[in-house]
Amino acid sequence: MNSQPVISMLAYPVKVVSSIGLLIFVLSLWMLPLRTNAQMTEKNPYARELDRIVLEMAGKLELLEVDSTMIPRSLRAQGDLAGVGSRDWTSGFFPGTLWYLYGYSGNPALLSAARTWTAFIEKEKYDGHTHDTGFKVYCSFGNAYKVQEKESDRNIIVQTANTLMGRFDPKIACIRSWDFNQETWQYPVIIDNMMNLEILFAATRFTGDSSYYQVAKAHAYTTLKNHFRADYSSYHVVDYDTISGMPRLKTTHQGYGKNSSWSRGQAWALYGYTMCYRETADPVFFEQAQKVARFILDHPRLPKDKIPYWDFDDPKIPNTPRDASAAAVIAAALLELSTYSRQEQTRRYWQAANTILKHLSSSTYRMKGEELPFLLDHSVGSKPHDAEVDVPLVYADYYYVEALIRANNYALSNMNNGSGLSW
């Protein structure tokens, strides 16, 4: 594999985070040039795991039929591939993972595949019926732009942001999530929606138009105000009254119960507010991310390996599934949050993320079967619906690879003082 620049996982902030010194610190971490594979392999396990994944994925691609209606999402009950079309909320994760792996390795087969699968997503730039255009387009075309900086990719991102802006209601100060269940919900907003704000911040950087930035920030503030409990755990769904603009219902759709802490929801919250701090330098978002991290890491039902059960409040714990996808999102978020934190917290976040990556990379969670285009097993989509329980999920792979790249950059920067590098 060739030595290539690692994709920067830190988008250029709209404002300088705290100070020029901190900005230099962050950029030195996230935009570090990739050393040769031999050098990396000698020094840390993240590069070894990434090298293995690059080779494995190149082999998987040779067996995968290119089909715009079969973008990898998961497995069916019979064990064959569950593929989706571009409209599905998960469609951007597979091409996004390929872009990450190409940015790390320079492998031309990964570049060709990344561009091919990404092209299927372009029409989603006009899909105004979902909040998940950020997931679909920014994970695919956003990662493509970070590697190649093509104007055409940037234009697709901006058009997608324009489409997403159409779901914002100034009275509620949030972007609407789902359109279904209208007999129950008036204006549902889910914690997952924090993840779709990143494309709006990007649109402001690309265009100089601050309206995208202002909408993203307003959504983050409203969610912070209404989605969180006193212990900083998050509700999954908050439904708003369309007349008053006030919350009328706080509940769940994928968690154990309306007052439970659905694990992936907590992961979305942690990642979302960490990203919002990066983009705005607003200390309120930094504090919120730290509080969510504390809730997760201090939870008495978080296992020692840091791979959470699908819901922190499932009464069947420990006899209930873990969720590798939640763990991968948590690891990626903690690694970024560690770059903004003081030394003691930095060490804690780093060590927790390292523990997660160590166990996700083990035979317990590694996907078995070279013919299927997945890396991790044992994720949970929606247990209340008995949908995608204890199976591979493409978004687990995406955030797992992202976390490995971040950890590799962290290790190469020598900022961890050599701790945690032996699995």
Coordinates of C-alpha atoms in Angstrom, one line a residue:
M1 CA 0.0 0.0 0.0
N2 CA 1.2 3.5 -0.8
S3 CA 1.9 6.2 1.7
Q4 CA -1.0 8.8 1.3
P5 CA -2.4 11.6 3.4
V6 CA -4.9 10.4 6.0
I7 CA -8.3 11.9 5.5
S8 CA -8.7 14.7 8.0
M9 CA -11.4 13.8 10.5
L10 CA -11.5 17.4 11.7
A11 CA -13.3 19.7 9.3
Y12 CA -12.0 23.2 9.3
P13 CA -13.8 25.0 12.1
V14 CA -16.0 28.0 11.4
K15 CA -14.4 29.6 14.5
V16 CA -11.1 29.0 16.1
V17 CA -11.6 26.5 19.0
S18 CA -10.7 28.4 22.2
S19 CA -7.3 29.7 21.0
I20 CA -4.7 29.5 18.2
G21 CA -2.6 27.2 20.4
L22 CA -5.4 24.7 20.7
L23 CA -6.2 24.9 17.0
I24 CA -2.5 24.1 16.2
F25 CA -2.7 21.2 18.7
V26 CA -5.9 19.8 17.0
L27 CA -4.6 20.2 13.5
S28 CA -1.4 18.5 14.3
L29 CA -3.4 15.5 15.5
W30 CA -6.1 15.2 12.8
M31 CA -4.1 16.3 9.7
L32 CA -1.0 14.3 10.4
P33 CA 0.6 12.8 7.3
L34 CA 0.5 9.1 7.0
R35 CA 3.9 7.4 7.6
T36 CA 4.9 4.3 5.8
N37 CA 3.0 1.1 6.7
A38 CA 6.1 -0.5 8.0
Q39 CA 6.7 2.4 10.4
M40 CA 3.1 2.3 11.6
T41 CA 3.0 -1.5 12.0
E42 CA 6.0 -1.3 14.3
K43 CA 4.4 1.2 16.6
N44 CA 0.7 0.7 17.0
P45 CA -2.1 -1.8 16.6
Y46 CA -4.5 0.6 14.9
A47 CA -2.4 0.7 11.7
R48 CA -2.1 -3.1 11.8
E49 CA -5.9 -3.4 12.0
L50 CA -6.4 -0.9 9.2
D51 CA -3.8 -2.7 7.0
R52 CA -5.7 -5.9 7.6
I53 CA -9.1 -4.3 6.8
V54 CA -7.8 -2.7 3.6
L55 CA -6.6 -6.0 2.2
E56 CA -9.8 -7.8 3.4
M57 CA -12.1 -5.2 1.9
A58 CA -10.2 -5.3 -1.5
G59 CA -10.9 -9.0 -1.5
K60 CA -14.6 -8.5 -0.6
L61 CA -15.1 -6.0 -3.4
E62 CA -14.0 -8.6 -6.0
L63 CA -16.9 -10.8 -4.8
L64 CA -19.5 -8.0 -4.6
E65 CA -21.8 -7.3 -7.5
V66 CA -22.2 -3.6 -8.2
D67 CA -25.9 -2.9 -8.0
S68 CA -27.5 0.4 -7.1
T69 CA -30.4 -1.4 -5.5
M70 CA -28.2 -3.5 -3.3
I71 CA -26.0 -1.1 -1.4
P72 CA -24.8 -3.2 1.6
R73 CA -26.7 -2.6 4.8
S74 CA -26.9 -5.9 6.8
L75 CA -27.7 -9.6 6.5
R76 CA -31.0 -11.2 6.0
A77 CA -32.2 -14.0 8.2
Q78 CA -31.0 -16.5 5.7
G79 CA -27.5 -15.1 5.9
D80 CA -27.4 -13.4 2.5
L81 CA -26.8 -9.7 1.8
A82 CA -29.5 -7.2 2.7
G83 CA -29.0 -4.4 0.3
V84 CA -30.8 -1.1 -0.1
G85 CA -31.3 1.6 -2.7
S86 CA -30.0 5.1 -2.2
R87 CA -33.1 6.4 -0.5
D88 CA -32.4 4.2 2.6
W89 CA -30.8 6.2 5.5
T90 CA -27.8 3.8 5.5
S91 CA -26.9 4.1 1.9
G92 CA -24.0 6.5 2.4
F93 CA -22.1 4.4 4.9
F94 CA -20.6 1.7 2.6
P95 CA -19.1 4.2 0.0
G96 CA -18.1 6.4 2.9
T97 CA -16.1 3.5 4.5
L98 CA -14.4 2.9 1.1
W99 CA -13.4 6.5 1.0
Y100 CA -11.9 6.3 4.5
L101 CA -9.9 3.2 3.5
Y102 CA -8.7 4.7 0.3
G103 CA -7.7 7.9 2.1
Y104 CA -5.7 5.7 4.5
S105 CA -4.1 3.3 2.0
G106 CA -4.1 4.8 -1.5
N107 CA -5.3 1.5 -2.8
P108 CA -6.6 2.2 -6.3
A109 CA -9.2 -0.6 -6.2
L110 CA -10.8 1.1 -3.2
L111 CA -10.8 4.5 -5.0
S112 CA -12.6 3.0 -8.0
A113 CA -15.2 1.2 -5.9
A114 CA -15.7 4.3 -3.7
R115 CA -16.5 6.5 -6.7
T116 CA -18.8 3.9 -8.2
W117 CA -20.9 3.3 -5.1
T118 CA -20.9 7.0 -4.3
A119 CA -22.4 7.9 -7.6
F120 CA -25.6 6.0 -6.7
I121 CA -26.3 8.4 -3.9
E122 CA -26.3 11.7 -5.9
K123 CA -30.0 11.8 -6.5
E124 CA -30.6 12.0 -2.8
K125 CA -29.5 15.6 -2.8
Y126 CA -33.1 16.4 -3.7
D127 CA -34.8 14.1 -1.2
G128 CA -36.8 16.5 1.1
H129 CA -38.8 13.7 2.7
T130 CA -36.1 12.8 5.3
H131 CA -33.6 14.4 7.7
D132 CA -31.1 11.6 6.9
T133 CA -29.7 13.3 3.8
G134 CA -26.8 14.2 6.0
F135 CA -26.0 10.6 6.7
K136 CA -26.6 9.6 3.0
V137 CA -24.7 12.4 1.3
Y138 CA -22.1 13.7 3.7
C139 CA -20.8 10.3 4.6
S140 CA -20.3 9.5 0.9
F141 CA -19.7 12.7 -1.0
G142 CA -18.4 14.5 2.1
N143 CA -15.7 11.9 2.5
A144 CA -15.0 12.0 -1.3
Y145 CA -14.5 15.7 -1.1
K146 CA -12.0 15.4 1.8
V147 CA -9.9 13.1 -0.4
Q148 CA -10.2 14.7 -3.8
E149 CA -11.7 18.2 -3.3
K150 CA -13.7 18.0 -6.5
E151 CA -16.0 21.0 -7.1
S152 CA -18.8 18.6 -8.3
D153 CA -18.8 16.8 -4.9
R154 CA -18.9 20.1 -3.1
N155 CA -21.9 21.3 -5.2
I156 CA -23.8 18.1 -4.3
I157 CA -23.1 18.7 -0.6
V158 CA -24.4 22.3 -0.9
Q159 CA -27.6 21.2 -2.7
T160 CA -28.2 18.6 -0.1
A161 CA -27.9 21.2 2.6
N162 CA -30.4 23.3 0.8
T163 CA -32.8 20.4 0.7
L164 CA -32.3 19.7 4.4
M165 CA -33.0 23.3 5.3
G166 CA -36.5 22.9 4.0
R167 CA -37.3 20.7 7.0
F168 CA -36.4 23.4 9.5
D169 CA -39.3 25.1 11.4
P170 CA -38.2 28.4 13.0
K171 CA -41.1 28.3 15.5
I172 CA -39.8 24.9 16.9
A173 CA -36.1 25.8 16.0
C174 CA -35.5 22.2 14.9
I175 CA -35.2 20.1 11.8
R176 CA -38.1 17.7 11.5
S177 CA -37.1 14.0 11.6
W178 CA -39.6 11.4 10.5
D179 CA -42.8 11.9 8.5
F180 CA -44.5 8.7 9.5
N181 CA -46.7 8.0 12.6
Q182 CA -48.6 11.2 11.9
E183 CA -51.5 9.9 13.9
T184 CA -49.3 9.9 17.0
W185 CA -46.6 12.6 16.3
Q186 CA -47.0 16.2 15.1
Y187 CA -43.3 17.1 14.7
P188 CA -40.9 14.4 15.9
V189 CA -37.3 15.1 16.4
I190 CA -34.9 12.3 17.2
I191 CA -31.5 12.5 18.9
D192 CA -30.0 10.8 15.8
N193 CA -30.7 14.1 13.9
M194 CA -27.7 15.7 15.6
M195 CA -25.5 13.8 13.2
N196 CA -27.1 15.4 10.2
L197 CA -26.0 18.9 11.2
E198 CA -22.5 18.4 10.0
I199 CA -23.5 18.8 6.4
L200 CA -25.0 22.2 7.2
F201 CA -21.8 23.4 8.9
A202 CA -19.9 22.2 5.8
A203 CA -22.3 24.2 3.5
T204 CA -21.5 27.4 5.4
R205 CA -17.8 26.8 4.9
F206 CA -18.2 26.1 1.2
T207 CA -20.6 29.1 0.4
G208 CA -19.9 31.7 3.1
D209 CA -23.7 31.7 3.8
S210 CA -24.2 31.6 7.5
S211 CA -27.8 30.5 7.4
Y212 CA -26.9 26.9 7.3
Y213 CA -24.7 27.4 10.4
Q214 CA -27.4 29.2 12.2
V215 CA -30.0 26.5 11.6
A216 CA -27.6 23.8 12.7
K217 CA -26.7 25.7 15.9
A218 CA -30.4 26.4 16.7
H219 CA -31.3 22.7 16.3
A220 CA -28.4 21.7 18.6
Y221 CA -29.5 24.2 21.3
T222 CA -33.2 23.1 21.1
T223 CA -32.2 19.5 21.3
L224 CA -29.9 20.2 24.3
K225 CA -32.8 22.0 26.1
N226 CA -35.5 19.4 25.5
H227 CA -33.9 15.9 24.8
F228 CA -31.9 15.4 28.0
R229 CA -32.8 14.2 31.5
A230 CA -31.2 15.4 34.7
D231 CA -28.5 12.7 34.4
Y232 CA -27.7 13.8 30.9
S233 CA -29.1 10.7 29.2
S234 CA -31.2 11.4 26.2
Y235 CA -34.7 10.6 25.1
H236 CA -34.8 9.1 21.7
V237 CA -37.9 11.0 20.4
V238 CA -39.2 14.4 21.4
D239 CA -42.5 15.4 19.6
Y240 CA -43.3 19.1 19.3
D241 CA -46.6 20.9 19.2
T242 CA -46.7 22.6 15.8
I243 CA -48.8 25.5 17.1
S244 CA -47.0 26.3 20.3
G245 CA -43.6 25.0 19.3
M246 CA -43.2 23.3 22.7
P247 CA -42.5 19.6 23.5
R248 CA -45.7 17.6 23.8
L249 CA -44.3 14.0 24.1
K250 CA -40.9 12.5 25.1
T251 CA -40.6 8.8 24.2
T252 CA -38.7 6.2 22.2
H253 CA -39.0 4.3 19.0
Q254 CA -36.0 2.0 19.1
G255 CA -35.2 1.9 22.9
Y256 CA -36.5 -0.4 25.6
G257 CA -39.0 2.1 26.9
K258 CA -39.8 5.8 26.9
N259 CA -37.6 6.5 29.9
S260 CA -34.8 4.1 29.1
S261 CA -31.4 5.0 27.7
W262 CA -31.1 3.5 24.2
S263 CA -27.4 3.0 23.7
R264 CA -27.0 4.2 20.2
G265 CA -29.0 7.2 21.0
Q266 CA -26.5 8.1 23.7
A267 CA -23.7 7.6 21.2
W268 CA -25.4 9.9 18.7
A269 CA -25.7 12.6 21.4
L270 CA -22.0 12.2 22.4
Y271 CA -20.8 12.4 18.8
G272 CA -23.2 15.2 17.8
Y273 CA -22.3 17.6 20.5
T274 CA -18.6 16.9 20.1
M275 CA -18.9 17.7 16.4
C276 CA -21.0 20.9 17.2
Y277 CA -18.2 22.1 19.5
R278 CA -15.7 21.6 16.7
E279 CA -17.7 23.6 14.3
T280 CA -18.8 26.4 16.6
A281 CA -16.3 26.7 19.5
D282 CA -19.4 27.1 21.7
P283 CA -18.4 25.9 25.2
V284 CA -22.0 24.9 25.9
F285 CA -21.7 22.1 23.4
F286 CA -18.3 21.0 24.8
E287 CA -19.8 20.8 28.3
Q288 CA -22.8 18.8 27.0
A289 CA -20.5 16.3 25.2
Q290 CA -18.5 15.9 28.4
K291 CA -21.7 15.3 30.5
V292 CA -22.9 12.7 28.0
A293 CA -19.5 11.0 28.1
R294 CA -19.6 10.9 31.8
F295 CA -23.1 9.3 31.7
I296 CA -21.9 6.6 29.4
L297 CA -18.5 5.8 31.0
D298 CA -19.7 5.9 34.6
H299 CA -22.8 3.9 33.9
P300 CA -22.9 0.8 36.3
R301 CA -24.2 -1.4 33.4
L302 CA -21.5 -0.5 31.0
P303 CA -19.4 -3.7 30.6
K304 CA -15.7 -3.7 31.3
D305 CA -15.0 -4.0 27.6
K306 CA -17.0 -0.8 27.0
I307 CA -19.3 -2.5 24.4
P308 CA -22.7 -1.4 25.6
Y309 CA -25.8 -3.5 25.8
W310 CA -28.3 -2.3 23.2
D311 CA -30.2 -0.4 25.9
F312 CA -28.7 0.6 29.3
D313 CA -32.0 -0.2 31.0
D314 CA -33.0 -3.5 29.5
P315 CA -33.9 -5.6 32.6
K316 CA -32.6 -8.7 30.9
I317 CA -29.0 -7.4 31.2
P318 CA -26.6 -9.3 31.0
N319 CA -28.7 -11.7 28.9
T320 CA -29.4 -9.3 26.1
P321 CA -27.5 -8.3 23.0
R322 CA -24.6 -5.9 22.9
D323 CA -24.5 -3.2 20.2
A324 CA -21.2 -2.9 18.4
S325 CA -22.5 0.0 16.3
A326 CA -23.1 2.1 19.5
A327 CA -19.6 1.2 20.7
A328 CA -18.0 2.3 17.4
V329 CA -19.8 5.7 17.4
I330 CA -18.7 6.2 21.1
A331 CA -15.1 5.4 20.3
A332 CA -14.9 7.8 17.4
A333 CA -16.6 10.5 19.4
L334 CA -14.3 10.0 22.5
L335 CA -11.2 10.2 20.4
E336 CA -12.2 13.6 19.0
L337 CA -13.4 14.8 22.4
S338 CA -10.1 13.9 23.9
T339 CA -8.4 16.5 21.7
Y340 CA -10.4 19.3 23.3
S341 CA -10.1 18.2 26.9
R342 CA -7.6 18.6 29.7
Q343 CA -5.0 16.0 30.3
E344 CA -6.9 13.9 32.9
Q345 CA -10.0 13.7 30.7
T346 CA -8.0 13.3 27.6
R347 CA -6.4 10.2 29.1
R348 CA -9.7 8.8 30.2
Y349 CA -11.4 9.3 26.9
W350 CA -8.4 7.8 25.0
Q351 CA -8.2 4.8 27.2
A352 CA -12.0 4.1 26.9
A353 CA -11.8 4.4 23.1
N354 CA -8.7 2.1 23.0
T355 CA -10.6 -0.5 25.1
I356 CA -13.5 -0.4 22.7
L357 CA -11.3 -0.7 19.6
K358 CA -9.3 -3.5 21.1
H359 CA -12.5 -5.6 21.7
L360 CA -14.2 -4.7 18.4
S361 CA -11.0 -5.9 16.7
S362 CA -11.1 -9.2 18.4
S363 CA -12.5 -12.5 17.1
T364 CA -15.6 -11.9 19.3
Y365 CA -16.8 -9.0 17.1
R366 CA -14.9 -9.4 13.9
M367 CA -17.2 -10.5 11.0
K368 CA -16.6 -14.1 9.9
G369 CA -16.9 -14.8 6.2
E370 CA -14.8 -13.2 3.5
E371 CA -17.6 -13.2 1.0
L372 CA -19.7 -10.6 2.8
P373 CA -18.8 -6.9 2.7
F374 CA -18.9 -6.3 6.5
L375 CA -16.2 -5.9 9.1
L376 CA -18.1 -6.2 12.5
D377 CA -20.8 -8.5 13.8
H378 CA -23.1 -8.2 16.8
S379 CA -24.9 -4.9 16.2
V380 CA -28.6 -4.0 17.0
G381 CA -30.8 -2.0 14.7
S382 CA -34.2 -1.9 16.4
K383 CA -34.8 -4.6 19.0
P384 CA -38.4 -3.5 19.8
H385 CA -39.2 -4.2 16.2
D386 CA -37.1 -7.4 16.1
A387 CA -35.3 -5.9 13.2
E388 CA -31.5 -6.4 12.6
V389 CA -30.8 -7.8 16.1
D390 CA -27.3 -9.3 16.6
V391 CA -26.2 -8.8 13.0
P392 CA -23.6 -6.8 11.1
L393 CA -24.6 -3.3 10.3
V394 CA -22.9 -1.1 7.8
Y395 CA -22.8 2.0 10.0
A396 CA -20.9 0.0 12.7
D397 CA -18.2 -0.6 10.1
Y398 CA -18.1 3.1 9.1
Y399 CA -17.6 4.5 12.6
Y400 CA -15.2 1.6 13.5
V401 CA -12.9 2.5 10.6
E402 CA -13.3 6.2 11.4
A403 CA -12.3 5.5 15.0
L404 CA -9.3 3.4 13.9
I405 CA -8.0 6.2 11.7
R406 CA -8.4 8.7 14.5
A407 CA -6.7 6.4 16.9
N408 CA -3.8 5.8 14.5
N409 CA -3.4 9.6 14.0
Y410 CA -3.4 10.0 17.8
A411 CA -0.8 7.3 18.3
L412 CA 1.5 8.8 15.6
S413 CA 1.2 12.2 17.2
N414 CA 2.9 10.8 20.4
M415 CA 0.3 12.7 22.4
N416 CA -0.7 9.7 24.3
N417 CA 2.7 9.2 25.9
G418 CA 2.9 5.6 24.7
S419 CA -0.1 4.5 26.7
G420 CA -2.6 1.9 25.5
L421 CA -0.7 0.9 22.4
S422 CA -0.4 -2.8 23.2
W423 CA -3.5 -5.1 22.7

